[in-house]
mmCIF file of C-alpha atoms and ligand atoms in Angstrom:
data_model
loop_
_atom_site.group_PDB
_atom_site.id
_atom_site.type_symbol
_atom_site.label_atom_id
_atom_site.label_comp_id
_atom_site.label_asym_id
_atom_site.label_seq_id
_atom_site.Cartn_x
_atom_site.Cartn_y
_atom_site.Cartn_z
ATOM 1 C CA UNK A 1 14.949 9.630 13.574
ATOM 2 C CA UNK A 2 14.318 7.126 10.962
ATOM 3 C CA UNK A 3 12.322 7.956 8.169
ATOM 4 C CA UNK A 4 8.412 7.818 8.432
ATOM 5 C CA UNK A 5 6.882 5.553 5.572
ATOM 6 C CA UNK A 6 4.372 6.355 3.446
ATOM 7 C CA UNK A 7 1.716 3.802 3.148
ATOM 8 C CA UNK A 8 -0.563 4.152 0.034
ATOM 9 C CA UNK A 9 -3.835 2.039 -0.307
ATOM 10 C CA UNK A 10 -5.080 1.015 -3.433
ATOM 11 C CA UNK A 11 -8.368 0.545 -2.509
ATOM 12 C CA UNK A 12 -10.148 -0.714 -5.479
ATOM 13 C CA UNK A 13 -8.604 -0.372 -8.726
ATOM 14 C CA UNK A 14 -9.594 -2.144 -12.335
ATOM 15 C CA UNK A 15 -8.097 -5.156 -12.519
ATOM 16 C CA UNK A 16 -9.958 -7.571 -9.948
ATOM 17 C CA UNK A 17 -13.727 -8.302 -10.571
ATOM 18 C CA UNK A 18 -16.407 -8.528 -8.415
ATOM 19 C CA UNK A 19 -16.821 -12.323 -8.539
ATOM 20 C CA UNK A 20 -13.026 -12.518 -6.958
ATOM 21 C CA UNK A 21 -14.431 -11.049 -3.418
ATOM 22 C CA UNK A 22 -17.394 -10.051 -1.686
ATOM 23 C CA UNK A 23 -15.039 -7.571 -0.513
ATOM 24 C CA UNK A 24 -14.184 -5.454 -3.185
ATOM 25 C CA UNK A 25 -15.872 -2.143 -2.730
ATOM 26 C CA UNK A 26 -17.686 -1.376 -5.476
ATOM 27 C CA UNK A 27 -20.488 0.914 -4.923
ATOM 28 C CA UNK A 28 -19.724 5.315 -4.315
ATOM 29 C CA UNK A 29 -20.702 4.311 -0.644
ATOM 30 C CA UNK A 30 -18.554 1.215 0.096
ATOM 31 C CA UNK A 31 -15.268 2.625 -1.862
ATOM 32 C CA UNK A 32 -15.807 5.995 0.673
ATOM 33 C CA UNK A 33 -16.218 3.624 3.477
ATOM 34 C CA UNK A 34 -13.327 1.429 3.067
ATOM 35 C CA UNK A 35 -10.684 4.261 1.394
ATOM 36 C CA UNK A 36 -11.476 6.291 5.067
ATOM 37 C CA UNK A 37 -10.969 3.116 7.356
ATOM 38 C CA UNK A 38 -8.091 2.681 5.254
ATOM 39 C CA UNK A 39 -7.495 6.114 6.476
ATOM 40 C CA UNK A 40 -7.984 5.278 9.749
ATOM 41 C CA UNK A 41 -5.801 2.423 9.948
ATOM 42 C CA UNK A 42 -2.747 5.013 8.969
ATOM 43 C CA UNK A 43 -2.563 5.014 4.910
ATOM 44 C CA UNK A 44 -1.589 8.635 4.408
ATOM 45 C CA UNK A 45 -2.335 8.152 0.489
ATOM 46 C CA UNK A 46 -5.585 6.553 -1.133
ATOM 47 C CA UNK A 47 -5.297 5.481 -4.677
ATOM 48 C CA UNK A 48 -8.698 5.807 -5.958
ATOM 49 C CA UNK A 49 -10.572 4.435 -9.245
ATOM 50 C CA UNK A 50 -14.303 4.402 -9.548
ATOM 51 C CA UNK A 51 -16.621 1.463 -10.926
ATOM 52 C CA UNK A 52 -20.159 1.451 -12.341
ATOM 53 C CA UNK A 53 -22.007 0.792 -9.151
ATOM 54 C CA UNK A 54 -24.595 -1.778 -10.624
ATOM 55 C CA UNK A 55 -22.278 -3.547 -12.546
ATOM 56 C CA UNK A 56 -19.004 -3.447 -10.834
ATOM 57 C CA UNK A 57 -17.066 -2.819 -13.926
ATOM 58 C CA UNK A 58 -14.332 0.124 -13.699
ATOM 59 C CA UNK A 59 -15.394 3.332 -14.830
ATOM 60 C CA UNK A 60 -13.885 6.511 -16.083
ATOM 61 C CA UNK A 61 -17.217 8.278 -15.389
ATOM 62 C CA UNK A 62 -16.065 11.869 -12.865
ATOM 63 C CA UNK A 63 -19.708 11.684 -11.705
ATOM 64 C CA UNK A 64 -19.109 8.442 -10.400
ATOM 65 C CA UNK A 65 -15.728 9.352 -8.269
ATOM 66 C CA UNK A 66 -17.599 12.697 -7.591
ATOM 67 C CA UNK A 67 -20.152 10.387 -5.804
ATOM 68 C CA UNK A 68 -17.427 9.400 -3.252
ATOM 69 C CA UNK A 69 -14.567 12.267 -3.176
ATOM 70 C CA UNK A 70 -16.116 14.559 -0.927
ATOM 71 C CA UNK A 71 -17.229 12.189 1.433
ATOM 72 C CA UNK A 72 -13.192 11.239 1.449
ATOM 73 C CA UNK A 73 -12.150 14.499 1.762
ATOM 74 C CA UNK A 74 -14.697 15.350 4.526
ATOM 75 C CA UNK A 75 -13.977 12.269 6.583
ATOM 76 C CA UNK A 76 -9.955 11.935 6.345
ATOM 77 C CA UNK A 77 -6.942 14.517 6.137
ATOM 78 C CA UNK A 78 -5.575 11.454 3.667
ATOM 79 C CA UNK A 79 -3.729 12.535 0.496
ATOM 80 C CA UNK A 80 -6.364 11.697 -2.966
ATOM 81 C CA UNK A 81 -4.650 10.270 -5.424
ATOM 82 C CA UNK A 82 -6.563 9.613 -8.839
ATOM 83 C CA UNK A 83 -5.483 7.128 -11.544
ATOM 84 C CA UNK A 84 -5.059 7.881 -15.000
ATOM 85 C CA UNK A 85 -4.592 4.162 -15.477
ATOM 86 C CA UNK A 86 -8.374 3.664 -15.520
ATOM 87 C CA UNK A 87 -8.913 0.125 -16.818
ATOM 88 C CA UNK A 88 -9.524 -1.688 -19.842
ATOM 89 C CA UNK A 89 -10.926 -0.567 -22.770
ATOM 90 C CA UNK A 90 -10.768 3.076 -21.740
ATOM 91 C CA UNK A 91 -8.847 5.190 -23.927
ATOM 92 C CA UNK A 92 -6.111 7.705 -22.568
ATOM 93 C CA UNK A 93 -8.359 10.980 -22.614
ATOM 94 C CA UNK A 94 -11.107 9.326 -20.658
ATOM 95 C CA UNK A 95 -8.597 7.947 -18.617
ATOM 96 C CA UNK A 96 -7.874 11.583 -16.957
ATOM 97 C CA UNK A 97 -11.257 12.876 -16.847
ATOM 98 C CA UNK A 98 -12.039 12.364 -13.369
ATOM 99 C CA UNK A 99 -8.782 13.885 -12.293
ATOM 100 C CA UNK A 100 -8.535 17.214 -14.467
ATOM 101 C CA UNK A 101 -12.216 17.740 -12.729
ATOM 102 C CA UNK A 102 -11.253 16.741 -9.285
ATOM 103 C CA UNK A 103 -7.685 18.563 -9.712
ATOM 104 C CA UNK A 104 -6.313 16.218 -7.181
ATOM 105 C CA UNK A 105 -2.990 16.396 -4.718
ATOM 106 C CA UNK A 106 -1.850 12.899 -7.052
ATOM 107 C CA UNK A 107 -2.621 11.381 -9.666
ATOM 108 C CA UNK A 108 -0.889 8.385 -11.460
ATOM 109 C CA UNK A 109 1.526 8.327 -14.471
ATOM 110 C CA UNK A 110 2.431 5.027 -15.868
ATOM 111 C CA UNK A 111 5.610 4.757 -17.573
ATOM 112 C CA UNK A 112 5.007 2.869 -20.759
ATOM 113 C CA UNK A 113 2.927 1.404 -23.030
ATOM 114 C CA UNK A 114 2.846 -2.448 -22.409
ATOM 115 C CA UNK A 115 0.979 -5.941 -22.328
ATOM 116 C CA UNK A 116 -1.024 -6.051 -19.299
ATOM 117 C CA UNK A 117 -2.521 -9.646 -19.082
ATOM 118 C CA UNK A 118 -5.246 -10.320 -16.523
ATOM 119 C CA UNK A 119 -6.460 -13.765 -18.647
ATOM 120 C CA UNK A 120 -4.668 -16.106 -16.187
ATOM 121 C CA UNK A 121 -7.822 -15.245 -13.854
ATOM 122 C CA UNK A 122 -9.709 -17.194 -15.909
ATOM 123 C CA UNK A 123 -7.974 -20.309 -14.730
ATOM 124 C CA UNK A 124 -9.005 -19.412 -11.259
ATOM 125 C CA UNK A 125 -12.347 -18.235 -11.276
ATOM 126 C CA UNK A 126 -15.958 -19.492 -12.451
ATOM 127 C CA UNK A 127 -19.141 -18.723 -11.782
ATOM 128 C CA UNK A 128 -19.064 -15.264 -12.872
ATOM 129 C CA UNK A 129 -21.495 -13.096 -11.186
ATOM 130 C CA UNK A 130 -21.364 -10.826 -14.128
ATOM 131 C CA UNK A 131 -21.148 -11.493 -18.079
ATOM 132 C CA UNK A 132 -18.708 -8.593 -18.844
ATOM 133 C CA UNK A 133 -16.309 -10.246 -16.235
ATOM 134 C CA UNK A 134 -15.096 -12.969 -18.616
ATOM 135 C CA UNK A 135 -15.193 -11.060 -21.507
ATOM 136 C CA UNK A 136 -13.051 -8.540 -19.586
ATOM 137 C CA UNK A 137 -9.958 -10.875 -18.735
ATOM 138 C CA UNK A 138 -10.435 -12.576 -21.885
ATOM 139 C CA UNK A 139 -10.066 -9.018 -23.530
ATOM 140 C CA UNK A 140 -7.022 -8.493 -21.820
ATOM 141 C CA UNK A 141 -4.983 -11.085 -23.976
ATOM 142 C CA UNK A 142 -4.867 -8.283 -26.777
ATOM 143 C CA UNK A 143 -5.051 -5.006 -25.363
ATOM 144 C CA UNK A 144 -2.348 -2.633 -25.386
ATOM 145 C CA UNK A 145 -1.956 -0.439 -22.365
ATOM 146 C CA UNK A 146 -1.236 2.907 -23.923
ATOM 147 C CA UNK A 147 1.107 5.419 -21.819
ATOM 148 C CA UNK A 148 3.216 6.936 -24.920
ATOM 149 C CA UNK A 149 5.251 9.667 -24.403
ATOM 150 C CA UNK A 150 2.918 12.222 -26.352
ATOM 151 C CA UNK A 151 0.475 10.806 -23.210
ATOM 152 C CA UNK A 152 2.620 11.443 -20.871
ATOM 153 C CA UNK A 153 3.246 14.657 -21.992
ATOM 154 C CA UNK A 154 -0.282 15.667 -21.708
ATOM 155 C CA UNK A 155 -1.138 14.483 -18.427
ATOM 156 C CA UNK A 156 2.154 16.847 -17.054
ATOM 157 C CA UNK A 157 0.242 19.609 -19.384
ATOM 158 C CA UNK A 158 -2.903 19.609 -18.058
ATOM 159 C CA UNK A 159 -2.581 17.909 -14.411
ATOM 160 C CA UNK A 160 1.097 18.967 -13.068
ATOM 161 C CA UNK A 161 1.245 22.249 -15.205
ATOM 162 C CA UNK A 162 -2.101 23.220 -14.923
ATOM 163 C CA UNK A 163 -3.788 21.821 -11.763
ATOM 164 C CA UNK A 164 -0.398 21.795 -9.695
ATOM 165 C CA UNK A 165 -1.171 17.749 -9.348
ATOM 166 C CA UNK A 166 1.792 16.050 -8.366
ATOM 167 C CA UNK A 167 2.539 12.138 -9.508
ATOM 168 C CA UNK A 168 2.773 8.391 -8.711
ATOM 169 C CA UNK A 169 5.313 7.337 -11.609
ATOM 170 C CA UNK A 170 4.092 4.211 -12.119
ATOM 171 C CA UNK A 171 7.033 1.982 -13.030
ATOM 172 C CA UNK A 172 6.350 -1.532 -14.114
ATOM 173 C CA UNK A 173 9.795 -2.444 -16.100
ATOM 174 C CA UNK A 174 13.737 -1.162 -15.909
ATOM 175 C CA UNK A 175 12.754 1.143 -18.823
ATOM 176 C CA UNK A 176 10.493 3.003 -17.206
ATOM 177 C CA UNK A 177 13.182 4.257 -15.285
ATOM 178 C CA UNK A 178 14.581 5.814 -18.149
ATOM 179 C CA UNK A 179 11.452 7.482 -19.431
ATOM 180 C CA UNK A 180 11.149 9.287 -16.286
ATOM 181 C CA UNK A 181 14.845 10.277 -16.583
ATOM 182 C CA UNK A 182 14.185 11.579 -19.793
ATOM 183 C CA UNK A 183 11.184 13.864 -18.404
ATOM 184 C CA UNK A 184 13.278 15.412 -15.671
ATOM 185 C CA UNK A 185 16.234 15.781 -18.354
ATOM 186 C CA UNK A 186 13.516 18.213 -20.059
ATOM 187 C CA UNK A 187 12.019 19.475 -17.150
ATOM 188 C CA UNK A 188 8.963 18.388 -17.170
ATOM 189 C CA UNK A 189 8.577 16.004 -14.190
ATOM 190 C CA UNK A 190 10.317 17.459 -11.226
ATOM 191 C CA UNK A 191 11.591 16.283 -8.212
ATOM 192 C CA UNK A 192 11.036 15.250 -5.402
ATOM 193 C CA UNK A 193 9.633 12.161 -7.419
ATOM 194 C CA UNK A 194 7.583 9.183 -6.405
ATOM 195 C CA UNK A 195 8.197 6.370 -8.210
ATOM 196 C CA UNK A 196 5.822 3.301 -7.633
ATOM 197 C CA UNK A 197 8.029 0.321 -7.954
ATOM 198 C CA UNK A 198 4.758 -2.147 -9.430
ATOM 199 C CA UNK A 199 6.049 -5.915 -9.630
ATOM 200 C CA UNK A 200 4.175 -9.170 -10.547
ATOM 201 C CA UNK A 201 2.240 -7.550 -13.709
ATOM 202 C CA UNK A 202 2.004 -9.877 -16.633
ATOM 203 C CA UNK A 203 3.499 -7.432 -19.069
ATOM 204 C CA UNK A 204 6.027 -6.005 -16.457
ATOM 205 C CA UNK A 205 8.975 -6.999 -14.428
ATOM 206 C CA UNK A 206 8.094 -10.292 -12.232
ATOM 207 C CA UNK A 207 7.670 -10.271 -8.980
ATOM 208 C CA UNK A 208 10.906 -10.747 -6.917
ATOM 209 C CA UNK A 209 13.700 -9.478 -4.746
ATOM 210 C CA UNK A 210 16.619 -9.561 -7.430
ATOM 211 C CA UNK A 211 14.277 -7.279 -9.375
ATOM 212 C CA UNK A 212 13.434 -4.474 -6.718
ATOM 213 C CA UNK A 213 17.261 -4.466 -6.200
ATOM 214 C CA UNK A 214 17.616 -3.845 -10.181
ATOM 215 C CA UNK A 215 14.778 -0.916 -9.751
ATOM 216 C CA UNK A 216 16.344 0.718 -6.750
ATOM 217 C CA UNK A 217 19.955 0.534 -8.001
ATOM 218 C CA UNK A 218 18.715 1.698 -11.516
ATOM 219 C CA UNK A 219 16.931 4.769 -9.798
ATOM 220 C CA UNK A 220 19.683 5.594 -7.743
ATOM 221 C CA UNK A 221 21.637 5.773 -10.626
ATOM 222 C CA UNK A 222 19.209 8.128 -12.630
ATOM 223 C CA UNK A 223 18.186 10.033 -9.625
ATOM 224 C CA UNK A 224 20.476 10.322 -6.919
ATOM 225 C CA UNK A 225 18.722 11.364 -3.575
ATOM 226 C CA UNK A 226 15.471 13.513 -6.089
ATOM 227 C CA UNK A 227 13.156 10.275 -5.187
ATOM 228 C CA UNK A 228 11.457 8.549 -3.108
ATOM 229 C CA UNK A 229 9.946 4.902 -3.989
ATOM 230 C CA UNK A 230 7.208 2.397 -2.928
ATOM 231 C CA UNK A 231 6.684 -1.150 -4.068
ATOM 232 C CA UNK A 232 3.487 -2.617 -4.949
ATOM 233 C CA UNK A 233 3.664 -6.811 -5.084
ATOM 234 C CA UNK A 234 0.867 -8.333 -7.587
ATOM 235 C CA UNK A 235 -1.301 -10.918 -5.152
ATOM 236 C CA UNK A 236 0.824 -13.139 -2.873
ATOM 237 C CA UNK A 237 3.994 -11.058 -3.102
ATOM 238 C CA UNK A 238 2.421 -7.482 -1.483
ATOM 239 C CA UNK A 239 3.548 -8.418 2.060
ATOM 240 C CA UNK A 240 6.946 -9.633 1.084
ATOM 241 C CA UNK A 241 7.852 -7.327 -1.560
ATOM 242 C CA UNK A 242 6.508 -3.974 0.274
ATOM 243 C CA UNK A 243 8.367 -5.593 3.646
ATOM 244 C CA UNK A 244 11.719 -5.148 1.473
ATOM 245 C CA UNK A 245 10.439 -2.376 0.445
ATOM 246 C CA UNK A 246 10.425 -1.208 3.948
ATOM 247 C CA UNK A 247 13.836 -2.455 4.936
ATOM 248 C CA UNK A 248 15.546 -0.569 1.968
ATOM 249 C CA UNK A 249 14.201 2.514 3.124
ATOM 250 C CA UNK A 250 11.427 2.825 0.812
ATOM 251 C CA UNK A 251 7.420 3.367 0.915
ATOM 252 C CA UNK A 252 4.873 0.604 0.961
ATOM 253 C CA UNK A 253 1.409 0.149 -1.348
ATOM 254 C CA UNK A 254 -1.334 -2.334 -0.087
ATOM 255 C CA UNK A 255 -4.570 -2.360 -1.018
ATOM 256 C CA UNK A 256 -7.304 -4.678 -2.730
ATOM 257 C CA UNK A 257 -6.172 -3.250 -6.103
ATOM 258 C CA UNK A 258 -3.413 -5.300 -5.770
ATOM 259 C CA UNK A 259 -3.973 -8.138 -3.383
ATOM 260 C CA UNK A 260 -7.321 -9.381 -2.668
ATOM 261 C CA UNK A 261 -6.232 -11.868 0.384
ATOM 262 C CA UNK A 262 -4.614 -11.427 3.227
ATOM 263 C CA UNK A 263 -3.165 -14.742 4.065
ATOM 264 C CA UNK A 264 -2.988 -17.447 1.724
ATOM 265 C CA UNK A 265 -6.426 -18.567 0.675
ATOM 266 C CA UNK A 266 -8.303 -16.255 2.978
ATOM 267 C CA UNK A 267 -9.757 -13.212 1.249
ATOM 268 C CA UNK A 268 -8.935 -9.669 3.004
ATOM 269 C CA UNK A 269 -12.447 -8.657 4.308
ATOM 270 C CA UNK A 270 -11.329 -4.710 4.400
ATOM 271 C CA UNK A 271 -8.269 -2.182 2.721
ATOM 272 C CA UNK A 272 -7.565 -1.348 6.642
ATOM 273 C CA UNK A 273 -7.447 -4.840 7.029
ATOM 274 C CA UNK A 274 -4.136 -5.134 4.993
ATOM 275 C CA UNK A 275 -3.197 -1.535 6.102
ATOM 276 C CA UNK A 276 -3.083 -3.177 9.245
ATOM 277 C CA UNK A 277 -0.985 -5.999 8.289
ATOM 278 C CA UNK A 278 1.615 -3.711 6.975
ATOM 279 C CA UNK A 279 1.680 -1.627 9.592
ATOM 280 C CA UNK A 280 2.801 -4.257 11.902
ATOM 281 C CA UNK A 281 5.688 -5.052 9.630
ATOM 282 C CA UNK A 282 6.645 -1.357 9.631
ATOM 283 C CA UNK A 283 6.490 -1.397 13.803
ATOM 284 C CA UNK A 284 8.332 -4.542 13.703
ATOM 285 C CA UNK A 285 11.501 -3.065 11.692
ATOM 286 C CA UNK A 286 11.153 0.006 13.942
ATOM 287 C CA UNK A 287 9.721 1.903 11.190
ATOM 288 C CA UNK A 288 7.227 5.207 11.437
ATOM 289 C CA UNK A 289 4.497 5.806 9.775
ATOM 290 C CA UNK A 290 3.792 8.551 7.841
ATOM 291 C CA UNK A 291 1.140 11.201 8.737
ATOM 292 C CA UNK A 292 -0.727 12.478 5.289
ATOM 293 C CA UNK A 293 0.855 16.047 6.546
ATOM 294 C CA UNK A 294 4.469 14.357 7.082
ATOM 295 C CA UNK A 295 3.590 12.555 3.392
ATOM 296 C CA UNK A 296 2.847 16.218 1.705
ATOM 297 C CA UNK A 297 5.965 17.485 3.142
ATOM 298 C CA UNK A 298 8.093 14.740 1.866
ATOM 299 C CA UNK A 299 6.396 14.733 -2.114
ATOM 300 C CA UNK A 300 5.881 18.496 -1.996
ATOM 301 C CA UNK A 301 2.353 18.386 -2.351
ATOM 302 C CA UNK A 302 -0.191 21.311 -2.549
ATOM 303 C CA UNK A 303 -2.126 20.620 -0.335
ATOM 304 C CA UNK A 304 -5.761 19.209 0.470
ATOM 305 C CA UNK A 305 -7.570 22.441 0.271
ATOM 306 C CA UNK A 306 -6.748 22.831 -3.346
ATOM 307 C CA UNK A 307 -8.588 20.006 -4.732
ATOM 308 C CA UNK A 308 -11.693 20.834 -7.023
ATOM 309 C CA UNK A 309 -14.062 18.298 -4.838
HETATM 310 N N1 KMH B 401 -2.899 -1.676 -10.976
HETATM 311 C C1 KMH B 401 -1.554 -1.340 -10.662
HETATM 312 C C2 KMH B 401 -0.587 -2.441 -10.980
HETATM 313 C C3 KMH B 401 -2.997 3.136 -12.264
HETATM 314 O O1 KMH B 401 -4.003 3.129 -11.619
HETATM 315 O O2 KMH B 401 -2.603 4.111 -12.899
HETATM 316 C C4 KMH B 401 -1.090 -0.094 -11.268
HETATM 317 C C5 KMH B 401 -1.976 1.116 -11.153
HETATM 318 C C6 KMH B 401 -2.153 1.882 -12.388
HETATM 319 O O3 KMH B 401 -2.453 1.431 -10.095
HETATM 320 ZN ZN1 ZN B 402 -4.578 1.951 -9.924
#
């Protein structure tokens, strides 16, 4: 049998604004609704951040994700992952607030501290419905996305250690690779890992083939058979970089977080919408797709009755 794949949605994230799509869930009520079609459509993990539900701007606020992580749990057997990535101009601590309350089955780890440059949206964008949104991208030209190691520490202290969350490695660059090696040299991250192969970040490694080869080869090389990965592609490249993804044997991330179309210049009107795309790749290349039960077994997670929502 060949192996199931794990589809993760990223259903809303921090880095798109709400002037980029009428579709970007936003409010408690439409990020429920959309994570559990998402659900429905056969993503066995759901990648969740939280906005401010007037403004649309990302939020670090647990009352806010509180507002929609029952409802998830209630409606879908999916796995709830939680970023600590947050968005811009959180810092780290508030950044794992809403998971060390929710004490999720995931939660994300990035890798390293980097440039993460969402100006170039400026170019392609006007109108703003919103002033912060602007003043948001434009922000982004000199903010430094912190993930040190003392931070990565912490979140394995108080989420892995002391919550029995499990991570997303987050993996945006080659180095990264060897960050994470140097956790499970110590111990502290253990396997099996999930590395999130993230491609097409200004700031990270750009978006093509060559370069997933270079991250898969690298983590074979630091890993052996401890891992399993999944691509994300930045906009356009999702579908073909998570379809290689597929066809190396790997796991697949869609999601509006990442990708707000679906085809080129038509804007994805749901998260199932693109779980549905992917999905017909993955039937196509005679693929399975994983079950959130089949996904626990493979990343050893505890389980969805252990959560704190
Ligand atoms: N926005 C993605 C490129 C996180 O939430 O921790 C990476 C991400 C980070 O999902
Ligand atoms: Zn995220």
């Amino acid at each position: 049998m060949p192996t199931p794949v794990i589809i993760t949605c990223a259903v809303t994230g921090s880095v798109h604004t709400p002037t980029m799509s009428p579709h970007l869930p936003i409010t408690p009520d439409q990020i429920a609704e959309q994570a559990i079609a998402a659900a429905e459509a056969g993503a066995a993990i759901l990648h969740l951040h939280a906005r401010d539900p007037q403004t649309g701007r990302p939020t670090p606020d647990p009352d806010v994700f509180m507002r929609f992580l029952p409802r998830i749990k209630q409606a879908t057997d999916a796995v709830v992952n939680i970023s600590t990535g947050g968005g811009m101009p959180m810092t780290v601590a508030q950044r794992m607030e809403a998971a060390v309350r929710a004490a999720p089955e995931m939660a994300s780890c990035n890798m390293g501290t980097m440039n993460f440059g969402l100006f170039q949206a400026l170019d392609r964008w006007s109108d703003w419905h919103h002033a912060w949104e602007p003043d948001f991208l434009e922000a982004s030209r000199d903010f430094v996305f912190k993930n040190t190691f003392a931070d990565i520490e912490a979140l394995h202290a108080d989420l892995a250690e002391a919550r029995g969350t499990r991570f997303e490695y987050e993996c945006y660059d080659v180095g990264h690779l060897y960050t994470l090696a140097h956790f499970v040299d110590r111990g502290i991250a253990t396997p099996p890992l999930f590395l999130q192969f993230c491609l097409g970040i200004l700031g990270g490694i750009g978006a093509d083939p060559d370069n997933l080869m270079t991250l898969k080869r690298t983590a074979d090389k630091l890993f052996g058979t401890n891992y399993q990965f999944s691509v994300l592609g930045v906009g356009r490249h999702q579908i073909p970089l998570t379809t290689m993804a597929a066809a190396m044997g790997g796991n697949v991330r869609v999601g509006l977080e990442d990708n707000l179309f679906l085809d080129k210049g038509v804007l994805a009107e749901s998260n199932a919408q693109q779980v549905r795309r992917i999905r017909q790749v993955l039937e196509g290349l005679g693929r399975p797709v994983a079950t959130p039960s089949e996904a626990r077994a493979m990343l050893a997670l505890k389980g969805g009755d252990r959560v704190a929502f």
